[in-house]
CSV table of C-alpha atoms and ligand atoms in Angstrom, one decimal:
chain,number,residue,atom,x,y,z
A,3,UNK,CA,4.9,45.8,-12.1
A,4,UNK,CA,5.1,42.1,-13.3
A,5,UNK,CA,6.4,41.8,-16.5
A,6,UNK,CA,4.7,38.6,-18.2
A,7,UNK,CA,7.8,37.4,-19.8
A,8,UNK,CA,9.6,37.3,-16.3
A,9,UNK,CA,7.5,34.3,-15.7
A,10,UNK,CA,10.3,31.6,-14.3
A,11,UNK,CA,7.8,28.4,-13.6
A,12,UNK,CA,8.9,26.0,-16.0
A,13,UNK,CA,6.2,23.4,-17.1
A,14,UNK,CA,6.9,19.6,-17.2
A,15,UNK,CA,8.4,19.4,-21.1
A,16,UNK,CA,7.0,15.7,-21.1
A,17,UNK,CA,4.0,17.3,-22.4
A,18,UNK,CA,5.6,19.1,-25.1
A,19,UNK,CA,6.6,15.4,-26.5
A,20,UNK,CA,3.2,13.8,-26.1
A,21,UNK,CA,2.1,14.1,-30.1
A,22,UNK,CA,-1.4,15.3,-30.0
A,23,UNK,CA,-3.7,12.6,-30.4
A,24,UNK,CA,-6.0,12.9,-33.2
A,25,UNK,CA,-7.4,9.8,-33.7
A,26,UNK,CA,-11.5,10.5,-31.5
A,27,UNK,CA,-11.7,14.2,-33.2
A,28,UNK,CA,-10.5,13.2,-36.7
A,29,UNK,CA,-13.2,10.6,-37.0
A,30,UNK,CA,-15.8,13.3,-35.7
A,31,UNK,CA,-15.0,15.6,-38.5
A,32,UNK,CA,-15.0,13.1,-40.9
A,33,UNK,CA,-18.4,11.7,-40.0
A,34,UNK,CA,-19.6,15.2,-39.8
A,35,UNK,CA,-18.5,15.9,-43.0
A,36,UNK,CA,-20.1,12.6,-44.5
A,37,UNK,CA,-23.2,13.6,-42.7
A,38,UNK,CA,-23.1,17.1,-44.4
A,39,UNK,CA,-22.2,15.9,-48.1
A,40,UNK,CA,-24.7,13.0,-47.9
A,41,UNK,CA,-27.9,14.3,-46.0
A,42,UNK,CA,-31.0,11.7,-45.8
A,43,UNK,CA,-28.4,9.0,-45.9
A,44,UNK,CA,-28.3,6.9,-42.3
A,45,UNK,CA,-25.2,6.3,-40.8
A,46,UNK,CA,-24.5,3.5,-38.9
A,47,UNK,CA,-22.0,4.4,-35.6
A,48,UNK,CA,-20.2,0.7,-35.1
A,49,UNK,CA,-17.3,3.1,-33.5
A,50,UNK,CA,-19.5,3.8,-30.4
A,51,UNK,CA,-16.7,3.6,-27.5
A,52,UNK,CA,-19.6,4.2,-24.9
A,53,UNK,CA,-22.2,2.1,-22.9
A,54,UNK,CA,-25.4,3.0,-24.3
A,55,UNK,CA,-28.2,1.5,-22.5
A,56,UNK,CA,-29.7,2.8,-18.9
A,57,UNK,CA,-28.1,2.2,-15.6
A,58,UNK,CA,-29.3,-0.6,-14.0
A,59,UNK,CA,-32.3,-0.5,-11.9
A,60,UNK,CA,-30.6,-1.7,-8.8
A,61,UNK,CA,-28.2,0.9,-8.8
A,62,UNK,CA,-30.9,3.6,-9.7
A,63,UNK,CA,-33.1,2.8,-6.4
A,64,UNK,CA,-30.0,3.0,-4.5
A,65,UNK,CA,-28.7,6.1,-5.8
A,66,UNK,CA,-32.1,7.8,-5.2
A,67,UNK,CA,-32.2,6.6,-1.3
A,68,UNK,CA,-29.1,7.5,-1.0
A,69,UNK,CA,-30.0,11.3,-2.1
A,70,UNK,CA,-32.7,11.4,0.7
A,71,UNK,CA,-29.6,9.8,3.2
A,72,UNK,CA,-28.6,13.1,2.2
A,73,UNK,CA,-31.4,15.2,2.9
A,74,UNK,CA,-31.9,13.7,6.6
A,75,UNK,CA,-29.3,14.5,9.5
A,76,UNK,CA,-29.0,11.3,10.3
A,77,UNK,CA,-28.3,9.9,6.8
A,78,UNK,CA,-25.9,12.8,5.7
A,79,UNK,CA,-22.8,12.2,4.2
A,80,UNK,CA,-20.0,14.4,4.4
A,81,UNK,CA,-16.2,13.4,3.6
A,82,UNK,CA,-16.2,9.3,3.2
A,83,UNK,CA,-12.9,7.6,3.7
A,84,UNK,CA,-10.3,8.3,1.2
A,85,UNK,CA,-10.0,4.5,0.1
A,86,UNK,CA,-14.0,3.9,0.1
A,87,UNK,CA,-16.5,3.0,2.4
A,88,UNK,CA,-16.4,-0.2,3.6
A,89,UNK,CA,-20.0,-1.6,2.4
A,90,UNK,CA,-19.1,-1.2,-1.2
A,91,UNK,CA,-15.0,-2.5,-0.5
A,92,UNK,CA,-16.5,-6.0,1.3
A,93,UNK,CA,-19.2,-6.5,-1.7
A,94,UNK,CA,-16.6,-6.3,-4.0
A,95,UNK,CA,-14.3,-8.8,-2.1
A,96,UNK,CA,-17.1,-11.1,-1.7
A,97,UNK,CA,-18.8,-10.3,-4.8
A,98,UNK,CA,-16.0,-10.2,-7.2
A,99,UNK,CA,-13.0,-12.0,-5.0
A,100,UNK,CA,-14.5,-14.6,-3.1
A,101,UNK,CA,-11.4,-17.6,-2.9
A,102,UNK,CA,-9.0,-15.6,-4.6
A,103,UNK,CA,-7.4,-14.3,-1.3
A,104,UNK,CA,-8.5,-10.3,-1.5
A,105,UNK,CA,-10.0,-9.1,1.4
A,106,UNK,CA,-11.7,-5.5,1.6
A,107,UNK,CA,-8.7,-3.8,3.0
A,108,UNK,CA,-7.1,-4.2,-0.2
A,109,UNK,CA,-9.4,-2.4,-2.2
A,110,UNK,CA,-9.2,1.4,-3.2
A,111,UNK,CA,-12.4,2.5,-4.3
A,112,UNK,CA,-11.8,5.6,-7.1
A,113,UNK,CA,-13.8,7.9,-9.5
A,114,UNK,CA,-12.7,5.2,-12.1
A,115,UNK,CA,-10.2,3.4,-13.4
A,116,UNK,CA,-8.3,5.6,-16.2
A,117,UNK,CA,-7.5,7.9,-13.1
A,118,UNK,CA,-6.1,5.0,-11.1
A,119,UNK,CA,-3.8,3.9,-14.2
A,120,UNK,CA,-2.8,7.1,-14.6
A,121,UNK,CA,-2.2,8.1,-10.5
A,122,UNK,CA,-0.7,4.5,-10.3
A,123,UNK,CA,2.8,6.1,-11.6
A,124,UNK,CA,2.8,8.4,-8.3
A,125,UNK,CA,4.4,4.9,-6.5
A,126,UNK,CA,7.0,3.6,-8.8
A,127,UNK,CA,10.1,5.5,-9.6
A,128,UNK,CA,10.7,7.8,-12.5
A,129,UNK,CA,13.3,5.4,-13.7
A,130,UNK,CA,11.1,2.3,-13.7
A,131,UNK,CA,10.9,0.7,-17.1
A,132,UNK,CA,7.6,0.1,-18.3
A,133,UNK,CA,6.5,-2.5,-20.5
A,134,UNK,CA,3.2,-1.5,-22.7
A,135,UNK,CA,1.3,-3.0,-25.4
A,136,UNK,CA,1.0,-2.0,-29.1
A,137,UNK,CA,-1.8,-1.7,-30.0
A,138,UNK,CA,-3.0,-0.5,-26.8
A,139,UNK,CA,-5.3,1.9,-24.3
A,140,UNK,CA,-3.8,4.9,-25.0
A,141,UNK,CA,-3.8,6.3,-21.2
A,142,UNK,CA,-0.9,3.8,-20.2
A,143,UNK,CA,1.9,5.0,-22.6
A,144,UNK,CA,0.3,9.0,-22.2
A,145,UNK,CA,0.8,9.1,-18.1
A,146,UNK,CA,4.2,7.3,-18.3
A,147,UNK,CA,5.8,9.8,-20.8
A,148,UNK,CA,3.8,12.6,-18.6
A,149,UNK,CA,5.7,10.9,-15.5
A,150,UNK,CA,8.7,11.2,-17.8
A,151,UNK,CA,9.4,7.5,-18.3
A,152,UNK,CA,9.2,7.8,-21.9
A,153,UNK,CA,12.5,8.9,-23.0
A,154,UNK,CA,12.7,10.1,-27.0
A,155,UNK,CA,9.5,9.2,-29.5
A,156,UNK,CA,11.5,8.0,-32.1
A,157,UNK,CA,9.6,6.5,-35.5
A,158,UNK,CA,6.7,6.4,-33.1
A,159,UNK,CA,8.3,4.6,-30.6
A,160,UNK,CA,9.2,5.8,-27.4
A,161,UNK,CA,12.8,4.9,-26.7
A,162,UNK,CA,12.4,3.9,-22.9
A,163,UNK,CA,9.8,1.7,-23.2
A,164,UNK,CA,9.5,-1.7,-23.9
A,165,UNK,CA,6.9,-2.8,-26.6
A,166,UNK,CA,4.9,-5.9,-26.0
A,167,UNK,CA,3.9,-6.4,-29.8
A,168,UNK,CA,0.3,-7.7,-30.1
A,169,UNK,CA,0.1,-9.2,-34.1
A,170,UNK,CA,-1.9,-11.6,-35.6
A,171,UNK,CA,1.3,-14.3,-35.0
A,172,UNK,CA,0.9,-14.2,-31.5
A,173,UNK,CA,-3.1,-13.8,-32.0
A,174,UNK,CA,-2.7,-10.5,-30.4
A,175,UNK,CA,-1.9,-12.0,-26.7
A,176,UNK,CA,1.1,-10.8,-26.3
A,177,UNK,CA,4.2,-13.1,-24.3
A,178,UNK,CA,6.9,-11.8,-21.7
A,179,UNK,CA,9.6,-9.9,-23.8
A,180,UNK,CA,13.4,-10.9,-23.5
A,181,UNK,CA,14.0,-7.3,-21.8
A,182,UNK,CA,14.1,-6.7,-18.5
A,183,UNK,CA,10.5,-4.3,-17.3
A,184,UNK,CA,9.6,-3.1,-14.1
A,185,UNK,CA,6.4,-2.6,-14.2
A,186,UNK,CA,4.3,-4.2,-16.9
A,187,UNK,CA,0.4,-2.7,-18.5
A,188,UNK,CA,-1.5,-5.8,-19.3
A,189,UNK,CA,-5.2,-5.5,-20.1
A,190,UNK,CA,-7.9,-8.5,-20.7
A,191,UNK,CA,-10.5,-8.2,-21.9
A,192,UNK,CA,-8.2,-6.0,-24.7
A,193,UNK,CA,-9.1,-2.7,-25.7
A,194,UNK,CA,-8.7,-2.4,-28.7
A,195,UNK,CA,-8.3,-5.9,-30.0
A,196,UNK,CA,-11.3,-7.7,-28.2
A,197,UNK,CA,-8.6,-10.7,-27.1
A,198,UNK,CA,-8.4,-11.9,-23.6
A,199,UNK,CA,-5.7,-14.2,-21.6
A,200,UNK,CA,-7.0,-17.7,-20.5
A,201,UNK,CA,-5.6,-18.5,-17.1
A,202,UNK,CA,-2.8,-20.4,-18.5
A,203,UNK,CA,-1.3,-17.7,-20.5
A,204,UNK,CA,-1.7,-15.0,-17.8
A,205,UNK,CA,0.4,-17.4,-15.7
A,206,UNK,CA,3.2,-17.2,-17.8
A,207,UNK,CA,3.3,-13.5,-17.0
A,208,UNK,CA,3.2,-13.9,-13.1
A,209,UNK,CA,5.7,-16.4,-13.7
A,210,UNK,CA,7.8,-13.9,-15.7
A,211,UNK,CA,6.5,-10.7,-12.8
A,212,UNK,CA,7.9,-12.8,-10.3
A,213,UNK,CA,11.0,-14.2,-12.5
A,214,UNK,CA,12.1,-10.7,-13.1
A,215,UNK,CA,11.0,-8.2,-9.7
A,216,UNK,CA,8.5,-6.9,-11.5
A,217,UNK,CA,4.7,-5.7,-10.8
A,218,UNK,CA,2.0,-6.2,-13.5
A,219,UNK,CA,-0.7,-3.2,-13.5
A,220,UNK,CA,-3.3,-5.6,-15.1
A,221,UNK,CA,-6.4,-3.4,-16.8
A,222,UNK,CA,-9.6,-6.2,-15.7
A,223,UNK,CA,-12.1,-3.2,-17.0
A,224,UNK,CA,-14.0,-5.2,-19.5
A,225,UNK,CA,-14.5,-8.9,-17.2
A,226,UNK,CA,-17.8,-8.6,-16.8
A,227,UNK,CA,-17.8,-9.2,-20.5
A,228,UNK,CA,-15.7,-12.6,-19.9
A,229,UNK,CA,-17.7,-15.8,-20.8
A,230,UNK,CA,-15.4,-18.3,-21.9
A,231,UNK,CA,-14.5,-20.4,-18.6
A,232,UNK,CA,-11.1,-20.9,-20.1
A,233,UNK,CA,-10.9,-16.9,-19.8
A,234,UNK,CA,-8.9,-15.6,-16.4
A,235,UNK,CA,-11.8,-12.4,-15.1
A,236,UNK,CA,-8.9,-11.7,-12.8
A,237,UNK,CA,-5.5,-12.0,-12.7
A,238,UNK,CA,-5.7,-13.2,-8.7
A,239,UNK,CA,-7.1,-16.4,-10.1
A,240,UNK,CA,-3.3,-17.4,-11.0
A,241,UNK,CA,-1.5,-18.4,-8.1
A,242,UNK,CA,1.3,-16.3,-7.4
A,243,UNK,CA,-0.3,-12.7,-8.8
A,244,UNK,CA,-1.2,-11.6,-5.1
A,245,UNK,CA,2.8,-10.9,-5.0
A,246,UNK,CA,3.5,-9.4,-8.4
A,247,UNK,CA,0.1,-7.8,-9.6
A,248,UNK,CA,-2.4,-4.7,-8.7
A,249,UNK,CA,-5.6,-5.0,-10.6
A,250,UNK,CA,-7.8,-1.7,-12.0
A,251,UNK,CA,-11.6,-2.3,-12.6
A,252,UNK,CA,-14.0,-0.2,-13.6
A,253,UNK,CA,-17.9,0.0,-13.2
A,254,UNK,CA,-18.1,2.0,-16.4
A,255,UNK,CA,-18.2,-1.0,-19.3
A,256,UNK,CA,-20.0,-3.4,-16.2
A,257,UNK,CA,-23.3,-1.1,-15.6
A,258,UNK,CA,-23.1,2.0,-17.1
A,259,UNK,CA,-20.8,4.4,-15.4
A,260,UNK,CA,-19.5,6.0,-17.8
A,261,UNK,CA,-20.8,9.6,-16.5
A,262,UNK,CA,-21.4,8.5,-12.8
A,263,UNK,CA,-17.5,7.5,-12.7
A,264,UNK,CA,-16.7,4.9,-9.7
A,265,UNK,CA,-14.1,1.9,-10.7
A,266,UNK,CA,-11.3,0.4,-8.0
A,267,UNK,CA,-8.0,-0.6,-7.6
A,268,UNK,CA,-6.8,-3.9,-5.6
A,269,UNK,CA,-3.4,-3.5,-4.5
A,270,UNK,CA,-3.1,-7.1,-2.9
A,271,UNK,CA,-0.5,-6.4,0.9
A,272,UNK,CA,2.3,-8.7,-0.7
A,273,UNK,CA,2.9,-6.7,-3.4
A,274,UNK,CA,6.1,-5.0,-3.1
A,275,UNK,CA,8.9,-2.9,-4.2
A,276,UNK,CA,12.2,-1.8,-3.3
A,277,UNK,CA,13.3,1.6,-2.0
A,278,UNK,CA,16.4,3.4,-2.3
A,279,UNK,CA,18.5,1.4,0.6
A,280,UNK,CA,17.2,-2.0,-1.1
A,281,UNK,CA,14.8,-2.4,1.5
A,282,UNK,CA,11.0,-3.8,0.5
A,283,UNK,CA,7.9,-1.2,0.8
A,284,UNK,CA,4.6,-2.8,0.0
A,285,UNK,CA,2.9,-1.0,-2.3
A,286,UNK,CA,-0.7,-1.1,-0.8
A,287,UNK,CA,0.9,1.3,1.9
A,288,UNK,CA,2.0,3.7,-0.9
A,289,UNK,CA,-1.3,3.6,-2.8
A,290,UNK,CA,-2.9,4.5,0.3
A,291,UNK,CA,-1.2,7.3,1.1
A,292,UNK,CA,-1.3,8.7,-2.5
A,293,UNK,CA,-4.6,8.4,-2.3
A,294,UNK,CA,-5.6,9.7,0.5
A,295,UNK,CA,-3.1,12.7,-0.2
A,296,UNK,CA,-4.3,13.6,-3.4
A,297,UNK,CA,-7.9,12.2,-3.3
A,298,UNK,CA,-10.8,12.8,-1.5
A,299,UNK,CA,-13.2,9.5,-2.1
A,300,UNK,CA,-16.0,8.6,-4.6
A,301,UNK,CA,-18.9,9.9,-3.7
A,302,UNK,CA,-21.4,8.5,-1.3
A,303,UNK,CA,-24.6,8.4,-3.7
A,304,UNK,CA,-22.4,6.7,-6.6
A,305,UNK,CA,-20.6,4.4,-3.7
A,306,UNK,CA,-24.3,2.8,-2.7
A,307,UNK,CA,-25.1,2.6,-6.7
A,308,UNK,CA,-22.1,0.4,-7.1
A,309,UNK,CA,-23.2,-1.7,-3.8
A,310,UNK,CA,-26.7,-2.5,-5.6
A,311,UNK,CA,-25.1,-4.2,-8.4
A,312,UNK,CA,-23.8,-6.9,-5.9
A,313,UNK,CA,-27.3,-7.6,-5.0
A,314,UNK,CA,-28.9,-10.9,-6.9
A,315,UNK,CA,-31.2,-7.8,-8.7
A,316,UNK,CA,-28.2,-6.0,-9.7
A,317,UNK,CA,-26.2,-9.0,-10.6
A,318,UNK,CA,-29.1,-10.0,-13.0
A,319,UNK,CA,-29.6,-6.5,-14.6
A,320,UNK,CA,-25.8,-6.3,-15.2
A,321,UNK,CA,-25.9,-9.7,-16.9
A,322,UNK,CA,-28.6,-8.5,-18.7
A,323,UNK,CA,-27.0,-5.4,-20.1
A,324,UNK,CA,-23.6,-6.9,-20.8
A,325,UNK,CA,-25.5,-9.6,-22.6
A,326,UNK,CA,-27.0,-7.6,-25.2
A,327,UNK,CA,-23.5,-5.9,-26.1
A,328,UNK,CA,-22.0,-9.4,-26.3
A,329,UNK,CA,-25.0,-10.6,-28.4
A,330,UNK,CA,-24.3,-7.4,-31.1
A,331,UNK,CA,-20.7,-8.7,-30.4
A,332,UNK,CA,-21.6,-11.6,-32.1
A,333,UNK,CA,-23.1,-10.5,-34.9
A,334,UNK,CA,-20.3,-8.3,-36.1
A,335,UNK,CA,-18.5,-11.4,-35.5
A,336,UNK,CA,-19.7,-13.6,-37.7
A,337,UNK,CA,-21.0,-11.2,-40.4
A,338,UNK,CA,-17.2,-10.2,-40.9
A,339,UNK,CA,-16.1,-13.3,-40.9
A,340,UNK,CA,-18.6,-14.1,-43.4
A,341,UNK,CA,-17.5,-11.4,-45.4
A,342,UNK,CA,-13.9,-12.3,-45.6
A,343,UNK,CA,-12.4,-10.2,-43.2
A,344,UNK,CA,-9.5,-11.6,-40.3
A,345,UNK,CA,-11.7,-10.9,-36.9
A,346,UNK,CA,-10.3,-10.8,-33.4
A,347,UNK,CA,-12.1,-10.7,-30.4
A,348,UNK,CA,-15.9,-10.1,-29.9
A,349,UNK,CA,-16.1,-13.3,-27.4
A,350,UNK,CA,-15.5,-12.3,-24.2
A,351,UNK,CA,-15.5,-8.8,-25.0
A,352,UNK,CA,-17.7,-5.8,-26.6
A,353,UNK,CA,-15.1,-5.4,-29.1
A,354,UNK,CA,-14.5,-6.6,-32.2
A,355,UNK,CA,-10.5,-6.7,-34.4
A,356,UNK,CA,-11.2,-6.7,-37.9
A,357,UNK,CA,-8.6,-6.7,-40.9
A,358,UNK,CA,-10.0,-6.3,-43.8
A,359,UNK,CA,-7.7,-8.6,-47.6
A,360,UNK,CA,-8.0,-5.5,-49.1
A,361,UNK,CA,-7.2,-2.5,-47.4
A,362,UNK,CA,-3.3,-1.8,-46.2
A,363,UNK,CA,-4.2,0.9,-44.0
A,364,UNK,CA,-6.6,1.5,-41.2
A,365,UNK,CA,-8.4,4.9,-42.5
A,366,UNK,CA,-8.9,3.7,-46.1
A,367,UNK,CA,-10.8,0.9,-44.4
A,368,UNK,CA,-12.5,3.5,-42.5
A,369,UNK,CA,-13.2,5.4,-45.8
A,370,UNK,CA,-14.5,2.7,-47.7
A,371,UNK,CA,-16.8,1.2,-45.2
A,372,UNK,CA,-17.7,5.4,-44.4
A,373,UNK,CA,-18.3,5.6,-48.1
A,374,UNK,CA,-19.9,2.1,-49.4
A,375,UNK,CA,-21.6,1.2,-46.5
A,376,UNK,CA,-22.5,4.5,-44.5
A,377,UNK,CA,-21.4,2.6,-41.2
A,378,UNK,CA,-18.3,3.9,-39.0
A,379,UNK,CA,-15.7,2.0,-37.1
A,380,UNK,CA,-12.4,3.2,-35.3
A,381,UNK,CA,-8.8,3.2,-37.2
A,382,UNK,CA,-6.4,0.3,-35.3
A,383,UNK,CA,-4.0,2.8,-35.9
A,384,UNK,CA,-4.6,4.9,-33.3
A,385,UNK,CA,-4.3,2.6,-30.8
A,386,UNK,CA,-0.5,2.0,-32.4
A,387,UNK,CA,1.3,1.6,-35.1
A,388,UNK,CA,0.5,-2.4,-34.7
A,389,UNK,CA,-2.8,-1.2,-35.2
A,390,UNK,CA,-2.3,-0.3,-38.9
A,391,UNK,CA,-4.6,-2.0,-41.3
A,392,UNK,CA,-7.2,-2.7,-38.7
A,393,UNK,CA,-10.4,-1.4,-37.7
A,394,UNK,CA,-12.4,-1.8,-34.2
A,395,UNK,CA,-15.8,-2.2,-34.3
A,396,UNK,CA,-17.8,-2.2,-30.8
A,397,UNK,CA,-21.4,-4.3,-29.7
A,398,UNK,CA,-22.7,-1.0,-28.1
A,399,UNK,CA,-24.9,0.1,-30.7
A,400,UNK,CA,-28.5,-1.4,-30.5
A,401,UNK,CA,-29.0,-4.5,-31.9
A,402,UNK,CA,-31.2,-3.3,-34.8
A,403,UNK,CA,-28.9,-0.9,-35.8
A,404,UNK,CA,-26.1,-3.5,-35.7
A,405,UNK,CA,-27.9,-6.0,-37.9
A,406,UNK,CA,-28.7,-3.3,-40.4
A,407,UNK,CA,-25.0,-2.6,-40.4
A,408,UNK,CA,-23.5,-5.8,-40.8
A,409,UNK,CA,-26.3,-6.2,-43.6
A,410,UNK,CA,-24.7,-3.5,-45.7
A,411,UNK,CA,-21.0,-5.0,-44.8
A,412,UNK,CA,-21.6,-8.4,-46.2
A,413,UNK,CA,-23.4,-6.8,-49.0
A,414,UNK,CA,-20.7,-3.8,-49.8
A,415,UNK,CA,-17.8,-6.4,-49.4
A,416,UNK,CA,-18.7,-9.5,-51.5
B,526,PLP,N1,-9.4,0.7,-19.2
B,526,PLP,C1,-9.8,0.5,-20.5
B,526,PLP,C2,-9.1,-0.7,-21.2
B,526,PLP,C3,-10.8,1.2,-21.1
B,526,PLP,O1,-11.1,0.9,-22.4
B,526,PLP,C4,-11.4,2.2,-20.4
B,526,PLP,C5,-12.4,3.1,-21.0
B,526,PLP,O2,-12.7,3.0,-22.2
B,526,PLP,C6,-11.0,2.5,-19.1
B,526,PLP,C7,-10.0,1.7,-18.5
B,526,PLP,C8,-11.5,3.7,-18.3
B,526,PLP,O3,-12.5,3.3,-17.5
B,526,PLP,P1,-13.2,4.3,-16.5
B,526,PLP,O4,-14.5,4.8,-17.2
B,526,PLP,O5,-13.5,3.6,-15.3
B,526,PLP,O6,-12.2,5.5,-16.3
């Protein structure tokens, strides 16, 4: 009766200009490959862009009480509140806020925080120009041209955004751009670059947010890894960001979540923007309507896991963890440094910049280091086309495997 070409539903084209991104599955086959052409040799996975050790304890014993809340009447859990429950929002506001002005209210508890980032574009308008990094996270460029603020990809570029360049001139912090932005992806601790914004340089961008109407969406998912007390963990520690900027965390790169998935979103009640008569709509009233239209809560079991890590075991366990990462952040550090190589980041972060005086382009890096030193890293130029020539290496491995690695580098590249 129905013929199949009658179909009428049009898809959104924005996903017809989104370039397929090859950069995760390329490396795959290409290790895979390696592995195949040299069996018996060991390869060394410094491109590891997960958390690899355990959950913490903390969060375990929680998790598992909370499964028998489950089992009992009394302790069931059905549908939670869209926004969280309110024992894991006030231990983040006192855990992670306490002085900076956020109370629990303000503080939308998710299934992490690369859906938040990308859901975020549900309260500004198509026609908001966004501001984005090169090199950057991927999913902040991706959702935008999805949302169809992208405009034409032209030479790699898309032609409605502006580019906040990250280079080794500006040591890969990037400062407010001339042009005018709405809304504005900032993320520190960096993926990919390792960098983060001291308090001082992050207030020249709420200076600039306020300057110019315009809300920062500032990416906080690696400040646990934050150790420099120069280093701003949150953007709310500038005065003035509770008008101007919503903050995304993430429990993933903190303790583990990864696969559990919880993260939050602060969307401060100041924050505002302007509707179509010119009048002001705070945004926190937006967000919570999106959310609780299209999203039905984290899950109870995950939601007391997250609690535990606010307790003085679960603080300790998470400093623990991020510890060792920062310690195998180190090393890479200053084994590529040794070995001649420009390096960026590995401080206050798990990840680590590197350039290497020889190789032009990101993947003959990759090759040779694949090749002469069996060890893997990630091409820069997947995160951008700033990217090119670089490579990011992560502390996630263990830190045997790491030293071994690093070994090989300083040998390989003399
Ligand atoms: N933001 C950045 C900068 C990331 O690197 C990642 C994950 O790698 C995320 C957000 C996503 O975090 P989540 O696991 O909470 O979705």
């Amino acid at each position: 009766i129905y013929e199949l070409d009658s179909v009428k539903m049009k898809i959104n084209d924005n996903f017809e200009k989104l370039p397929e991104s090859y950069l995760f599955s390329t490396v795959a086959r290409k290790l895979r490959d390696f592995r195949e052409a040299h069996p018996g040799v060991e390869l060394i996975r410094m491109d590891i862009g997960d958390v690899t050790l355990p959950i913490p304890d903390a969060a375990i014993q929680a998790m598992h009480k909370a499964v028998d809340d489950m089992a009992t009447k009394s302790g069931f859990h059905g549908y939670g509140p869209e926004q969280g429950y309110d024992f894991l929002r006030d231990a983040i506001a006192q855990g992670d806020y306490a002085g900076m002005g956020i109370t629990a209210d303000e503080i939308f508890i998710s299934d992490g925080a690369k859906s938040d980032l990308g859901n975020l574009g549900d309260i500004y308008s198509e026609d908001s120009v966004v501001a984005v990094t090169d090199p950057g996270y991927p999913v902040y460029v991706d959702s935008n041209v999805i949302d169809g603020r992208g405009g034409e990809l032209v030479d790699g570029k898309w032609s409605r955004f502006v580019y906040l360049d990250c280079n080794e001139q500006n040591g890969f912090k990037p400062t407010p751009p001339e042009a005018h932005a709405d809304v504005i992806f900032l993320c520190s601790p960096a993926n990919p670059t390792g960098v983060a914004f001291t308090r001082d340089e992050l207030k020249a961008w709420v200076d600039f947010a306020r300057r110019n109407n315009a809300v920062i969406i500032y990416d906080s998912a690696y400040c646990a890894y934050v150790t420099d007390p120069a280093t701003a963990r949150s953007i709310y520690e500038v005065p003035g960001a509770r008008e101007v900027a919503i903050e995304v965390r993430s429990f993933s790169k903190t303790a583990g979540f990864t696969g559990l998935r919880c993260g939050y979103t602060v969307v401060p009640a100041d924050v505002c923007g302007t509707d179509a008569r010119g009048s002001k709509v705070p945004l926190r009233k937006l967000w919570l309507r999106r959310q609780t239209t299209k999203f039905n809560g984290a899950s109870y079991v995950i939601q007391r896991g997250a609690e535990a890590l606010y307790t003085p075991e679960g603080k300790a366990q998470v400093r623990t963890n991020v510890s060792y990462y920062l310690h195998n952040a180190e090393i890479i550090r200053l084994a590529m440094q040794e070995a001649g190589f420009k390096v960026y980041g590995g401080v206050d972060s798990p990840y680590i910049w590197v350039k290497s005086p020889k190789a032009e382009d990101s993947w003959e890096l990759f090759e040779q280091l694949l090749a002469q030193a069996h060890i893997s890293c990630t091409p820069g130029v997947g995160f951008g086309s700033l990217g090119q020539g670089w490579i990011r290496f992560t502390g996630f491995n263990t830190t045997e495997n790491t030293i071994e690695a690093m070994r090989r580098v300083t040998e390989v590249m003399r």
